[in-house]
């Protein structure tokens, strides 16, 4: 059966398959969580004013970045260092550039991430399963794997994990189940906030996919520099931000090679192992943000910290798949896309 585990603020909520005969001991993870809490409480931060009166545009962004760190967390859902690193990444790889109209990369990111609290995607983790169920775990690439649903914030830390689904399962099916089961405690966004998702996921309140039937990945553009309109430009920006979860997967799998050579434990214990690796990933990110793997994947070109979560996550939420919900989220997407396009064009 599936069970929940409460987690520290900086560690992911998790849901996994329980095996009563072969559980992992939790003492090590509890010790790790204690160390992180102790380290966080030991940090001393200078008090800085939380107002930026009369400033606009790029000057306002600079004032936020140079002011009280809480402003950056509340406005952009990122720590200051993470915001600067994200801008540096997108600028260095030419994903985004300062425009001739004075729209800097920092302002572009600020406009896009003010309501975004993270990204969602599934990833395949090698699995060892009995022969009689092996084919159900075989994914479209022919590998036997678990399809693990992950949520990460924009600082490359996991905030939710859902393990145990067969590799043949579609991402959308795993997503719907994760949200529908109250015991999973999925961290639902508050009104006005959303996760970035890819086209495999539904467009509904709290979850923003790219525009369909428009170019998305950088490779789709084949060196073309121009944009066809606000939808094309939005998808470009969406892709640049959402790939934070692809880079997070890259760091995780590069560091923990056991995830590519899974031992022959029971499926529930394999899920425990995945969760332990993600927990250690978060710990390393918090204590050593300039770790060599994070630096390596920060500049990697890929293919296809505060939270704004609702208390209702504890009770569970059936995803709102109504036409009204889809139209509401599409309207929010249109508003963001058109404002970014107008700002880019200087209108």
Coordinates of C-alpha atoms in Angstrom, one line a residue:
X1 CA 0.0 0.0 0.0
X2 CA 1.0 3.6 -0.3
X3 CA 2.1 5.6 2.8
X4 CA 3.0 9.2 3.6
X5 CA 6.0 10.6 5.3
X6 CA 6.0 14.1 6.8
X7 CA 9.1 16.0 5.8
X8 CA 11.2 19.0 6.8
X9 CA 10.5 22.2 4.9
X10 CA 13.5 21.7 2.8
X11 CA 12.9 18.1 2.1
X12 CA 10.5 16.6 -0.4
X13 CA 7.1 15.2 0.5
X14 CA 7.1 11.6 -0.6
X15 CA 4.8 8.8 -1.4
X16 CA 6.1 5.3 -1.9
X17 CA 5.1 1.6 -1.8
X18 CA 5.4 0.2 1.7
X19 CA 6.9 -3.3 2.3
X20 CA 6.3 -4.4 5.9
X21 CA 8.9 -7.2 5.7
X22 CA 11.7 -5.1 4.3
X23 CA 11.5 -1.4 5.4
X24 CA 14.5 0.9 5.4
X25 CA 15.5 2.2 8.8
X26 CA 14.6 5.9 9.1
X27 CA 17.2 6.9 11.8
X28 CA 19.7 8.1 9.2
X29 CA 17.3 10.4 7.4
X30 CA 16.0 11.8 10.7
X31 CA 19.5 12.6 11.8
X32 CA 20.1 14.2 8.4
X33 CA 17.0 16.3 8.7
X34 CA 18.0 17.3 12.3
X35 CA 21.4 18.5 11.0
X36 CA 19.8 20.6 8.3
X37 CA 17.4 22.2 10.7
X38 CA 20.2 22.9 13.1
X39 CA 22.3 24.5 10.4
X40 CA 19.4 26.6 9.2
X41 CA 18.7 27.9 12.7
X42 CA 22.4 28.7 13.2
X43 CA 22.5 31.0 10.2
X44 CA 22.3 34.7 11.1
X45 CA 21.1 37.1 8.5
X46 CA 21.3 40.9 8.5
X47 CA 17.9 42.6 8.8
X48 CA 17.2 44.8 5.8
X49 CA 14.2 47.0 5.0
X50 CA 11.4 45.4 2.9
X51 CA 10.3 48.3 0.8
X52 CA 11.3 49.5 -2.7
X53 CA 9.3 52.7 -3.2
X54 CA 9.1 54.6 -6.4
X55 CA 11.3 52.2 -8.5
X56 CA 10.3 50.6 -11.8
X57 CA 11.7 48.2 -14.3
X58 CA 15.3 47.1 -14.1
X59 CA 16.0 49.5 -11.2
X60 CA 13.3 47.8 -9.2
X61 CA 14.7 44.3 -10.0
X62 CA 18.2 45.4 -8.8
X63 CA 16.7 46.9 -5.6
X64 CA 14.9 43.6 -4.9
X65 CA 18.1 41.6 -5.5
X66 CA 20.2 43.9 -3.4
X67 CA 17.7 44.3 -0.6
X68 CA 16.1 42.1 1.9
X69 CA 16.4 38.4 0.7
X70 CA 12.8 37.8 1.7
X71 CA 11.6 40.2 -1.1
X72 CA 13.2 38.0 -3.8
X73 CA 11.7 34.8 -2.2
X74 CA 8.2 36.3 -2.1
X75 CA 8.2 38.0 -5.5
X76 CA 10.2 35.5 -7.6
X77 CA 10.0 32.3 -5.6
X78 CA 13.8 32.1 -5.7
X79 CA 16.7 32.9 -3.4
X80 CA 18.8 35.8 -4.6
X81 CA 21.8 33.6 -5.5
X82 CA 19.5 31.2 -7.4
X83 CA 17.9 34.1 -9.3
X84 CA 21.3 35.5 -10.3
X85 CA 22.6 32.1 -11.3
X86 CA 19.5 31.4 -13.4
X87 CA 19.9 34.8 -15.2
X88 CA 23.6 34.0 -15.8
X89 CA 22.8 30.6 -17.2
X90 CA 20.2 31.9 -19.6
X91 CA 22.4 34.8 -20.7
X92 CA 25.6 32.8 -21.1
X93 CA 23.8 30.1 -23.3
X94 CA 22.0 32.8 -25.3
X95 CA 18.6 31.5 -24.2
X96 CA 17.7 35.0 -23.3
X97 CA 19.3 38.4 -24.1
X98 CA 18.8 42.0 -23.0
X99 CA 16.6 43.6 -25.7
X100 CA 17.2 46.8 -27.5
X101 CA 14.1 48.2 -25.8
X102 CA 15.8 48.0 -22.4
X103 CA 14.2 44.7 -21.2
X104 CA 17.0 43.0 -19.3
X105 CA 17.2 39.3 -18.7
X106 CA 16.6 39.9 -15.0
X107 CA 13.4 41.8 -15.8
X108 CA 12.2 39.1 -18.2
X109 CA 12.8 36.4 -15.5
X110 CA 11.1 38.5 -12.9
X111 CA 8.0 38.9 -15.1
X112 CA 7.8 35.2 -15.7
X113 CA 8.6 33.7 -12.3
X114 CA 6.5 36.0 -10.1
X115 CA 3.8 33.3 -9.9
X116 CA 5.9 30.2 -10.7
X117 CA 6.8 28.0 -7.7
X118 CA 8.5 25.2 -9.6
X119 CA 8.3 22.5 -12.3
X120 CA 6.9 19.0 -12.6
X121 CA 8.0 16.1 -14.6
X122 CA 8.4 12.3 -14.5
X123 CA 11.7 10.6 -14.8
X124 CA 12.6 6.9 -15.4
X125 CA 14.6 5.2 -12.7
X126 CA 15.9 1.6 -13.3
X127 CA 13.8 -1.1 -11.6
X128 CA 14.3 -4.7 -10.8
X129 CA 10.9 -6.6 -10.7
X130 CA 9.6 -10.1 -10.9
X131 CA 9.4 -11.7 -14.4
X132 CA 5.6 -11.8 -14.3
X133 CA 5.2 -8.0 -14.1
X134 CA 8.4 -7.0 -16.0
X135 CA 6.6 -6.0 -19.2
X136 CA 4.3 -3.6 -17.3
X137 CA 7.5 -1.8 -16.0
X138 CA 9.1 -1.7 -19.5
X139 CA 9.0 1.9 -20.8
X140 CA 8.8 3.0 -24.4
X141 CA 12.6 2.9 -24.7
X142 CA 12.5 -0.8 -23.8
X143 CA 14.0 -0.4 -20.3
X144 CA 12.5 -1.8 -17.1
X145 CA 11.9 1.2 -14.9
X146 CA 9.8 3.1 -12.4
X147 CA 8.1 6.3 -13.6
X148 CA 8.8 8.7 -10.7
X149 CA 6.8 11.9 -10.6
X150 CA 8.9 14.8 -9.2
X151 CA 8.3 18.4 -8.3
X152 CA 11.3 20.7 -7.9
X153 CA 11.6 24.4 -7.0
X154 CA 13.6 26.9 -9.1
X155 CA 16.6 26.3 -6.9
X156 CA 17.0 22.6 -8.1
X157 CA 15.6 21.1 -4.9
X158 CA 13.0 18.4 -4.8
X159 CA 9.7 19.3 -3.0
X160 CA 7.6 16.2 -3.8
X161 CA 8.2 12.6 -5.0
X162 CA 5.8 9.9 -6.0
X163 CA 7.4 6.5 -6.6
X164 CA 6.2 3.0 -7.5
X165 CA 4.5 3.5 -10.9
X166 CA 5.4 1.2 -13.8
X167 CA 7.6 2.6 -16.5
X168 CA 4.8 2.0 -19.1
X169 CA 2.5 4.5 -17.3
X170 CA 1.9 7.8 -18.9
X171 CA 3.0 10.9 -17.1
X172 CA -0.5 12.3 -17.0
X173 CA -1.9 9.2 -15.4
X174 CA 0.7 9.3 -12.6
X175 CA 0.1 13.0 -12.1
X176 CA -3.7 12.6 -11.8
X177 CA -3.2 9.8 -9.3
X178 CA -0.7 11.8 -7.2
X179 CA -3.2 14.7 -6.9
X180 CA -6.3 12.5 -6.4
X181 CA -5.0 10.5 -3.4
X182 CA -5.4 12.5 -0.3
X183 CA -2.7 10.5 1.6
X184 CA -0.1 11.8 -0.9
X185 CA -0.3 15.4 0.5
X186 CA 0.5 16.9 -2.9
X187 CA 1.6 20.5 -2.4
X188 CA -1.1 22.3 -4.4
X189 CA -0.3 25.9 -5.4
X190 CA -2.2 28.8 -3.9
X191 CA -4.4 31.0 -6.1
X192 CA -2.2 33.0 -8.5
X193 CA 0.7 30.5 -8.4
X194 CA 1.5 27.6 -10.7
X195 CA 3.9 24.9 -11.6
X196 CA 5.4 24.7 -15.1
X197 CA 4.6 21.4 -16.9
X198 CA 5.2 20.1 -20.3
X199 CA 2.6 19.2 -22.9
X200 CA 2.0 15.8 -21.4
X201 CA 0.1 17.4 -18.6
X202 CA -3.3 19.1 -18.6
X203 CA -3.8 22.8 -18.7
X204 CA -5.7 23.5 -15.5
X205 CA -5.6 25.8 -12.4
X206 CA -2.1 25.7 -10.9
X207 CA -0.4 23.9 -13.8
X208 CA 0.8 25.8 -16.8
X209 CA 1.9 23.9 -19.9
X210 CA 3.3 25.5 -23.1
X211 CA 1.0 26.4 -26.0
X212 CA 0.2 23.4 -28.2
X213 CA 1.2 23.2 -31.8
X214 CA 3.9 25.8 -31.3
X215 CA 7.7 25.4 -31.3
X216 CA 9.0 24.5 -27.8
X217 CA 12.6 23.2 -27.5
X218 CA 15.6 25.2 -28.6
X219 CA 16.3 22.5 -31.2
X220 CA 13.0 23.2 -32.8
X221 CA 14.2 26.6 -33.9
X222 CA 17.1 25.4 -36.0
X223 CA 19.1 28.5 -35.5
X224 CA 16.2 30.9 -36.2
X225 CA 16.5 34.0 -34.0
X226 CA 13.1 35.5 -34.6
X227 CA 9.8 34.7 -33.0
X228 CA 6.5 34.1 -34.8
X229 CA 4.4 35.9 -32.2
X230 CA 3.6 35.9 -28.5
X231 CA 2.8 32.1 -28.3
X232 CA 6.1 31.2 -29.9
X233 CA 8.0 33.6 -27.6
X234 CA 6.1 32.3 -24.5
X235 CA 7.0 28.7 -25.3
X236 CA 10.7 29.7 -25.7
X237 CA 10.7 31.3 -22.3
X238 CA 8.7 28.5 -20.7
X239 CA 11.2 25.9 -22.0
X240 CA 14.1 28.0 -20.6
X241 CA 12.6 28.1 -17.1
X242 CA 11.1 24.6 -17.0
X243 CA 14.3 22.8 -17.8
X244 CA 15.4 23.4 -14.2
X245 CA 13.8 20.0 -13.5
X246 CA 15.8 18.3 -16.3
X247 CA 19.0 19.8 -14.9
X248 CA 18.0 18.6 -11.4
X249 CA 17.5 15.1 -12.8
X250 CA 20.9 15.3 -14.4
X251 CA 22.6 16.2 -11.2
X252 CA 20.7 13.4 -9.3
X253 CA 21.5 10.6 -11.7
X254 CA 25.1 11.8 -12.3
X255 CA 25.8 11.7 -8.5
X256 CA 24.0 8.5 -7.5
X257 CA 24.9 5.9 -10.0
X258 CA 23.0 3.3 -8.1
X259 CA 19.9 4.8 -9.7
X260 CA 21.1 3.4 -13.0
X261 CA 22.1 0.0 -11.6
X262 CA 19.3 -0.7 -9.1
X263 CA 19.9 -3.5 -6.7
X264 CA 17.4 -6.4 -6.6
X265 CA 15.4 -5.1 -3.6
X266 CA 11.7 -5.3 -3.4
X267 CA 9.9 -2.5 -5.3
X268 CA 9.0 -0.7 -2.1
X269 CA 12.6 -0.6 -1.0
X270 CA 13.7 0.6 -4.4
X271 CA 11.4 3.5 -3.9
X272 CA 13.0 4.2 -0.5
X273 CA 16.4 4.3 -2.1
X274 CA 15.2 6.8 -4.7
X275 CA 13.8 9.0 -1.9
X276 CA 17.0 8.7 0.1
X277 CA 19.0 9.9 -2.9
X278 CA 16.7 12.9 -3.5
X279 CA 17.0 13.8 0.2
X280 CA 20.8 13.7 0.1
X281 CA 20.6 15.8 -3.1
X282 CA 18.6 18.5 -1.3
X283 CA 21.1 18.4 1.6
X284 CA 24.0 18.9 -0.7
X285 CA 22.3 21.7 -2.5
X286 CA 21.6 23.6 0.7
X287 CA 25.0 23.1 2.3
X288 CA 27.2 23.2 -0.8
X289 CA 25.4 25.2 -3.6
X290 CA 28.6 25.4 -5.6
X291 CA 29.1 21.7 -5.6
X292 CA 30.9 20.6 -8.9
X293 CA 27.9 18.7 -10.2
X294 CA 25.5 21.6 -9.7
X295 CA 28.0 23.8 -11.5
X296 CA 28.4 21.4 -14.3
X297 CA 24.7 21.0 -14.9
X298 CA 24.1 24.7 -14.4
X299 CA 25.6 25.4 -17.9
X300 CA 24.4 22.2 -19.5
X301 CA 22.3 22.6 -22.7
X302 CA 19.5 20.2 -22.5
X303 CA 16.9 18.6 -24.7
X304 CA 13.5 17.9 -24.5
X305 CA 12.7 29.0 -1.7
X306 CA 9.9 29.9 0.0
X307 CA 6.7 28.0 -0.9
X308 CA 3.2 29.0 -2.0
X309 CA 1.4 25.8 -1.2
X310 CA -2.2 25.4 0.0
X311 CA -3.0 23.9 3.4
X312 CA -5.6 21.9 1.4
X313 CA -2.7 19.7 0.2
X314 CA -2.9 17.8 3.5
X315 CA -6.5 16.8 2.7
X316 CA -5.9 15.9 -0.9
X317 CA -7.3 17.5 -4.0
X318 CA -8.9 16.1 -7.0
X319 CA -7.5 18.0 -9.9
X320 CA -10.0 20.4 -11.5
X321 CA -10.4 19.1 -15.0
X322 CA -13.4 21.1 -15.9
X323 CA -13.6 23.3 -19.0
X324 CA -13.8 26.3 -16.8
X325 CA -10.6 25.5 -15.1
X326 CA -8.8 24.9 -18.4
X327 CA -10.1 28.2 -19.7
X328 CA -9.0 30.1 -16.6
X329 CA -5.5 28.8 -16.8
X330 CA -5.3 29.4 -20.5
X331 CA -6.4 33.0 -19.8
X332 CA -3.6 33.4 -17.3
X333 CA -1.1 32.0 -19.8
X334 CA -2.4 34.4 -22.5
X335 CA -2.1 37.4 -20.1
X336 CA 1.5 36.5 -19.2
X337 CA 2.5 35.8 -22.8
X338 CA 1.0 39.0 -24.2
X339 CA 2.5 41.2 -21.5
X340 CA 6.0 39.7 -22.2
X341 CA 5.6 40.1 -25.9
X342 CA 4.5 43.7 -25.6
X343 CA 7.4 44.4 -23.2
X344 CA 9.8 42.8 -25.6
X345 CA 8.5 44.8 -28.5
X346 CA 8.5 48.0 -26.5
X347 CA 4.8 48.7 -26.9

